[in-house]
mmCIF file of C-alpha atoms in Angstrom:
data_model
loop_
_atom_site.group_PDB
_atom_site.id
_atom_site.type_symbol
_atom_site.label_atom_id
_atom_site.label_comp_id
_atom_site.label_asym_id
_atom_site.label_seq_id
_atom_site.Cartn_x
_atom_site.Cartn_y
_atom_site.Cartn_z
ATOM 1 C CA UNK A 1 7.099 -37.097 141.052
ATOM 2 C CA UNK A 2 4.423 -39.818 140.846
ATOM 3 C CA UNK A 3 6.742 -42.208 142.659
ATOM 4 C CA UNK A 4 6.167 -40.175 145.834
ATOM 5 C CA UNK A 5 2.620 -38.794 145.470
ATOM 6 C CA UNK A 6 -0.555 -40.557 144.419
ATOM 7 C CA UNK A 7 -2.051 -39.406 141.134
ATOM 8 C CA UNK A 8 -5.177 -38.011 142.864
ATOM 9 C CA UNK A 9 -3.012 -35.765 145.088
ATOM 10 C CA UNK A 10 -1.065 -34.516 142.076
ATOM 11 C CA UNK A 11 -4.313 -33.729 140.238
ATOM 12 C CA UNK A 12 -5.682 -31.883 143.269
ATOM 13 C CA UNK A 13 -2.532 -29.715 143.304
ATOM 14 C CA UNK A 14 -2.565 -29.110 139.553
ATOM 15 C CA UNK A 15 -6.263 -28.191 139.341
ATOM 16 C CA UNK A 16 -5.655 -25.369 141.871
ATOM 17 C CA UNK A 17 -2.878 -23.801 139.781
ATOM 18 C CA UNK A 18 -3.722 -20.892 137.519
ATOM 19 C CA UNK A 19 -3.994 -21.720 133.818
ATOM 20 C CA UNK A 20 -1.014 -19.488 133.010
ATOM 21 C CA UNK A 21 1.179 -21.580 135.312
ATOM 22 C CA UNK A 22 0.001 -24.816 133.672
ATOM 23 C CA UNK A 23 0.632 -23.396 130.183
ATOM 24 C CA UNK A 24 4.199 -22.453 131.175
ATOM 25 C CA UNK A 25 4.898 -25.883 132.674
ATOM 26 C CA UNK A 26 5.534 -28.484 129.995
ATOM 27 C CA UNK A 27 7.368 -31.087 132.067
ATOM 28 C CA UNK A 28 4.536 -33.548 132.721
ATOM 29 C CA UNK A 29 4.866 -37.181 131.892
ATOM 30 C CA UNK A 30 2.460 -38.359 129.232
ATOM 31 C CA UNK A 31 0.105 -40.013 131.774
ATOM 32 C CA UNK A 32 -0.196 -36.879 133.927
ATOM 33 C CA UNK A 33 -0.612 -34.616 130.886
ATOM 34 C CA UNK A 34 -3.410 -36.837 129.649
ATOM 35 C CA UNK A 35 -5.093 -36.599 133.069
ATOM 36 C CA UNK A 36 -5.024 -32.804 132.949
ATOM 37 C CA UNK A 37 -6.395 -32.622 129.418
ATOM 38 C CA UNK A 38 -9.282 -34.925 130.279
ATOM 39 C CA UNK A 39 -10.074 -33.694 133.756
ATOM 40 C CA UNK A 40 -13.778 -33.994 134.553
ATOM 41 C CA UNK A 41 -15.240 -31.661 137.175
ATOM 42 C CA UNK A 42 -18.617 -33.018 138.233
ATOM 43 C CA UNK A 43 -19.379 -30.061 140.440
ATOM 44 C CA UNK A 44 -20.096 -27.545 137.616
ATOM 45 C CA UNK A 45 -20.550 -24.885 140.261
ATOM 46 C CA UNK A 46 -17.204 -23.272 139.558
ATOM 47 C CA UNK A 47 -16.828 -21.088 136.505
ATOM 48 C CA UNK A 48 -14.718 -18.148 135.389
ATOM 49 C CA UNK A 49 -16.100 -15.057 133.676
ATOM 50 C CA UNK A 50 -14.117 -14.548 130.445
ATOM 51 C CA UNK A 51 -13.434 -11.168 128.909
ATOM 52 C CA UNK A 52 -14.633 -11.471 125.348
ATOM 53 C CA UNK A 53 -12.583 -9.456 122.850
ATOM 54 C CA UNK A 54 -14.842 -7.282 120.670
ATOM 55 C CA UNK A 55 -14.418 -4.537 118.141
ATOM 56 C CA UNK A 56 -16.633 -1.422 118.314
ATOM 57 C CA UNK A 57 -20.139 -1.561 116.889
ATOM 58 C CA UNK A 58 -20.805 -5.005 115.409
ATOM 59 C CA UNK A 59 -23.500 -6.029 113.025
ATOM 60 C CA UNK A 60 -22.478 -9.714 113.189
ATOM 61 C CA UNK A 61 -20.191 -11.898 115.306
ATOM 62 C CA UNK A 62 -19.733 -15.648 115.539
ATOM 63 C CA UNK A 63 -17.440 -18.387 116.703
ATOM 64 C CA UNK A 64 -15.895 -19.940 113.593
ATOM 65 C CA UNK A 65 -14.425 -22.859 115.499
ATOM 66 C CA UNK A 66 -12.000 -23.940 118.168
ATOM 67 C CA UNK A 67 -9.015 -26.200 118.139
ATOM 68 C CA UNK A 68 -6.446 -27.074 120.847
ATOM 69 C CA UNK A 69 -7.801 -24.321 123.122
ATOM 70 C CA UNK A 70 -7.555 -21.630 120.449
ATOM 71 C CA UNK A 71 -10.830 -20.006 119.366
ATOM 72 C CA UNK A 72 -11.400 -18.329 115.988
ATOM 73 C CA UNK A 73 -13.984 -15.518 116.035
ATOM 74 C CA UNK A 74 -15.350 -13.448 113.175
ATOM 75 C CA UNK A 75 -16.803 -9.944 113.341
ATOM 76 C CA UNK A 76 -18.524 -8.108 110.538
ATOM 77 C CA UNK A 77 -18.836 -4.369 111.185
ATOM 78 C CA UNK A 78 -19.752 -2.287 108.121
ATOM 79 C CA UNK A 79 -19.407 -5.151 105.616
ATOM 80 C CA UNK A 80 -15.727 -5.791 106.351
ATOM 81 C CA UNK A 81 -14.531 -9.234 107.490
ATOM 82 C CA UNK A 82 -12.509 -9.284 110.709
ATOM 83 C CA UNK A 83 -11.110 -12.384 112.374
ATOM 84 C CA UNK A 84 -9.246 -12.999 115.612
ATOM 85 C CA UNK A 85 -7.540 -16.043 117.097
ATOM 86 C CA UNK A 86 -8.226 -15.975 120.848
ATOM 87 C CA UNK A 87 -6.776 -18.057 123.649
ATOM 88 C CA UNK A 88 -9.313 -17.640 126.492
ATOM 89 C CA UNK A 89 -7.104 -19.539 128.958
ATOM 90 C CA UNK A 90 -4.451 -16.835 128.887
ATOM 91 C CA UNK A 91 -6.747 -13.981 127.742
ATOM 92 C CA UNK A 92 -4.696 -13.118 124.661
ATOM 93 C CA UNK A 93 -5.750 -12.681 121.055
ATOM 94 C CA UNK A 94 -4.368 -11.598 117.708
ATOM 95 C CA UNK A 95 -6.208 -9.794 114.962
ATOM 96 C CA UNK A 96 -5.776 -11.347 111.518
ATOM 97 C CA UNK A 97 -5.124 -9.209 108.449
ATOM 98 C CA UNK A 98 -8.252 -8.636 106.438
ATOM 99 C CA UNK A 99 -8.764 -10.988 103.495
ATOM 100 C CA UNK A 100 -9.145 -9.499 100.040
ATOM 101 C CA UNK A 101 -12.588 -10.963 99.431
ATOM 102 C CA UNK A 102 -16.030 -9.524 99.030
ATOM 103 C CA UNK A 103 -18.405 -9.786 101.951
ATOM 104 C CA UNK A 104 -21.959 -10.966 102.119
ATOM 105 C CA UNK A 105 -24.213 -9.860 99.285
ATOM 106 C CA UNK A 106 -27.488 -11.145 97.947
ATOM 107 C CA UNK A 107 -25.532 -13.436 95.596
ATOM 108 C CA UNK A 108 -22.463 -14.378 97.665
ATOM 109 C CA UNK A 109 -22.467 -16.214 101.004
ATOM 110 C CA UNK A 110 -19.287 -17.117 102.885
ATOM 111 C CA UNK A 111 -18.526 -20.116 105.062
ATOM 112 C CA UNK A 112 -15.541 -20.374 107.401
ATOM 113 C CA UNK A 113 -13.510 -23.299 108.676
ATOM 114 C CA UNK A 114 -10.816 -23.273 111.346
ATOM 115 C CA UNK A 115 -8.338 -26.028 112.178
ATOM 116 C CA UNK A 116 -4.797 -27.084 112.941
ATOM 117 C CA UNK A 117 -2.411 -28.508 110.326
ATOM 118 C CA UNK A 118 -0.234 -30.960 112.259
ATOM 119 C CA UNK A 119 2.148 -31.445 109.292
ATOM 120 C CA UNK A 120 3.180 -27.777 109.323
ATOM 121 C CA UNK A 121 2.351 -27.096 113.004
ATOM 122 C CA UNK A 122 0.095 -24.238 111.879
ATOM 123 C CA UNK A 123 -3.393 -22.913 112.618
ATOM 124 C CA UNK A 124 -5.381 -22.189 109.480
ATOM 125 C CA UNK A 125 -8.601 -20.433 108.584
ATOM 126 C CA UNK A 126 -10.481 -21.195 105.345
ATOM 127 C CA UNK A 127 -13.037 -19.007 103.661
ATOM 128 C CA UNK A 128 -15.272 -20.778 101.142
ATOM 129 C CA UNK A 129 -17.674 -18.628 99.127
ATOM 130 C CA UNK A 130 -20.809 -19.786 97.411
ATOM 131 C CA UNK A 131 -22.287 -17.635 94.671
ATOM 132 C CA UNK A 132 -25.992 -17.875 93.798
ATOM 133 C CA UNK A 133 -26.387 -20.939 95.988
ATOM 134 C CA UNK A 134 -24.292 -23.382 93.947
ATOM 135 C CA UNK A 135 -21.109 -21.993 92.385
ATOM 136 C CA UNK A 136 -18.003 -22.250 94.533
ATOM 137 C CA UNK A 137 -15.877 -19.118 94.279
ATOM 138 C CA UNK A 138 -12.134 -19.105 94.929
ATOM 139 C CA UNK A 139 -11.418 -20.132 98.519
ATOM 140 C CA UNK A 140 -8.916 -18.195 100.671
ATOM 141 C CA UNK A 141 -6.682 -19.771 103.276
ATOM 142 C CA UNK A 142 -5.019 -17.938 106.163
ATOM 143 C CA UNK A 143 -1.844 -19.374 107.723
ATOM 144 C CA UNK A 144 -0.903 -18.183 111.208
ATOM 145 C CA UNK A 145 2.756 -19.162 110.620
ATOM 146 C CA UNK A 146 2.902 -17.044 107.474
ATOM 147 C CA UNK A 147 0.435 -14.410 108.759
ATOM 148 C CA UNK A 148 -1.158 -14.019 105.316
ATOM 149 C CA UNK A 149 -4.055 -15.036 103.136
ATOM 150 C CA UNK A 150 -3.601 -17.038 99.919
ATOM 151 C CA UNK A 151 -5.997 -18.014 97.197
ATOM 152 C CA UNK A 152 -6.496 -21.748 96.980
ATOM 153 C CA UNK A 153 -7.139 -23.432 93.683
ATOM 154 C CA UNK A 154 -10.050 -25.765 94.398
ATOM 155 C CA UNK A 155 -10.897 -28.951 92.567
ATOM 156 C CA UNK A 156 -14.328 -28.693 91.080
ATOM 157 C CA UNK A 157 -16.644 -30.226 93.717
ATOM 158 C CA UNK A 158 -19.673 -32.226 92.781
ATOM 159 C CA UNK A 159 -21.717 -30.539 95.532
ATOM 160 C CA UNK A 160 -21.960 -27.036 97.014
ATOM 161 C CA UNK A 161 -21.471 -25.956 100.580
ATOM 162 C CA UNK A 162 -24.648 -24.447 102.009
ATOM 163 C CA UNK A 163 -24.136 -20.864 103.156
ATOM 164 C CA UNK A 164 -23.984 -20.334 106.874
ATOM 165 C CA UNK A 165 -23.403 -23.976 107.778
ATOM 166 C CA UNK A 166 -20.463 -24.523 110.114
ATOM 167 C CA UNK A 167 -17.600 -26.832 109.279
ATOM 168 C CA UNK A 168 -16.327 -29.553 111.593
ATOM 169 C CA UNK A 169 -12.600 -30.136 112.009
ATOM 170 C CA UNK A 170 -11.837 -33.873 112.303
ATOM 171 C CA UNK A 171 -8.619 -35.825 111.679
ATOM 172 C CA UNK A 172 -6.785 -32.842 110.246
ATOM 173 C CA UNK A 173 -9.455 -31.829 107.705
ATOM 174 C CA UNK A 174 -12.477 -29.531 107.529
ATOM 175 C CA UNK A 175 -15.800 -31.172 106.697
ATOM 176 C CA UNK A 176 -19.066 -29.717 105.435
ATOM 177 C CA UNK A 177 -22.354 -31.312 104.442
ATOM 178 C CA UNK A 178 -22.839 -31.343 100.685
ATOM 179 C CA UNK A 179 -25.811 -29.631 99.027
ATOM 180 C CA UNK A 180 -27.162 -29.765 95.501
ATOM 181 C CA UNK A 181 -29.778 -27.310 94.282
ATOM 182 C CA UNK A 182 -30.330 -26.170 97.871
ATOM 183 C CA UNK A 183 -31.092 -29.681 99.144
ATOM 184 C CA UNK A 184 -28.985 -31.777 101.489
ATOM 185 C CA UNK A 185 -27.417 -34.811 99.798
ATOM 186 C CA UNK A 186 -25.813 -37.874 101.320
ATOM 187 C CA UNK A 187 -22.352 -36.390 100.997
ATOM 188 C CA UNK A 188 -19.675 -34.882 103.240
ATOM 189 C CA UNK A 189 -17.232 -32.533 101.572
ATOM 190 C CA UNK A 190 -13.667 -32.446 102.929
ATOM 191 C CA UNK A 191 -10.969 -29.839 102.524
#
């Protein structure tokens, strides 16, 4: 196709297509695919209103993370953890089964991490709990491929994960800042 049309013309055509059509079409050469993924629109005057999936009366909601266009959201109505994986481009989401873990209390704070495991081609969600500010409780890992939660046996970390601090997904691993006795230390914890 690029032998007949200049790249700029192809990009002009592709940027006018609906997202659903682009998702269905997987026949781009690597160079064209890269152009689409890194398209830069300097106008910023075009935007699309997204329908945000919500559940009833919420006491808490947050974006856990996003990866490859998939967004992980958490909702906490009536002290029950709810998660969804949402693809805003195609306006579809799935509700994850509830994990068998206690929710927020005065002594327990939970942190969440979301990422993609390229080895197993699987999206995963990690729950890390911190009890009384320092003690790591058993983490739980959700696998989209298996559609279930599993307890993960952690190695004993030298530092704690501060409650409420978001993880960052880089190079196939989740990263948190390390804390000791409530103070930030020069350490990054990886899972």
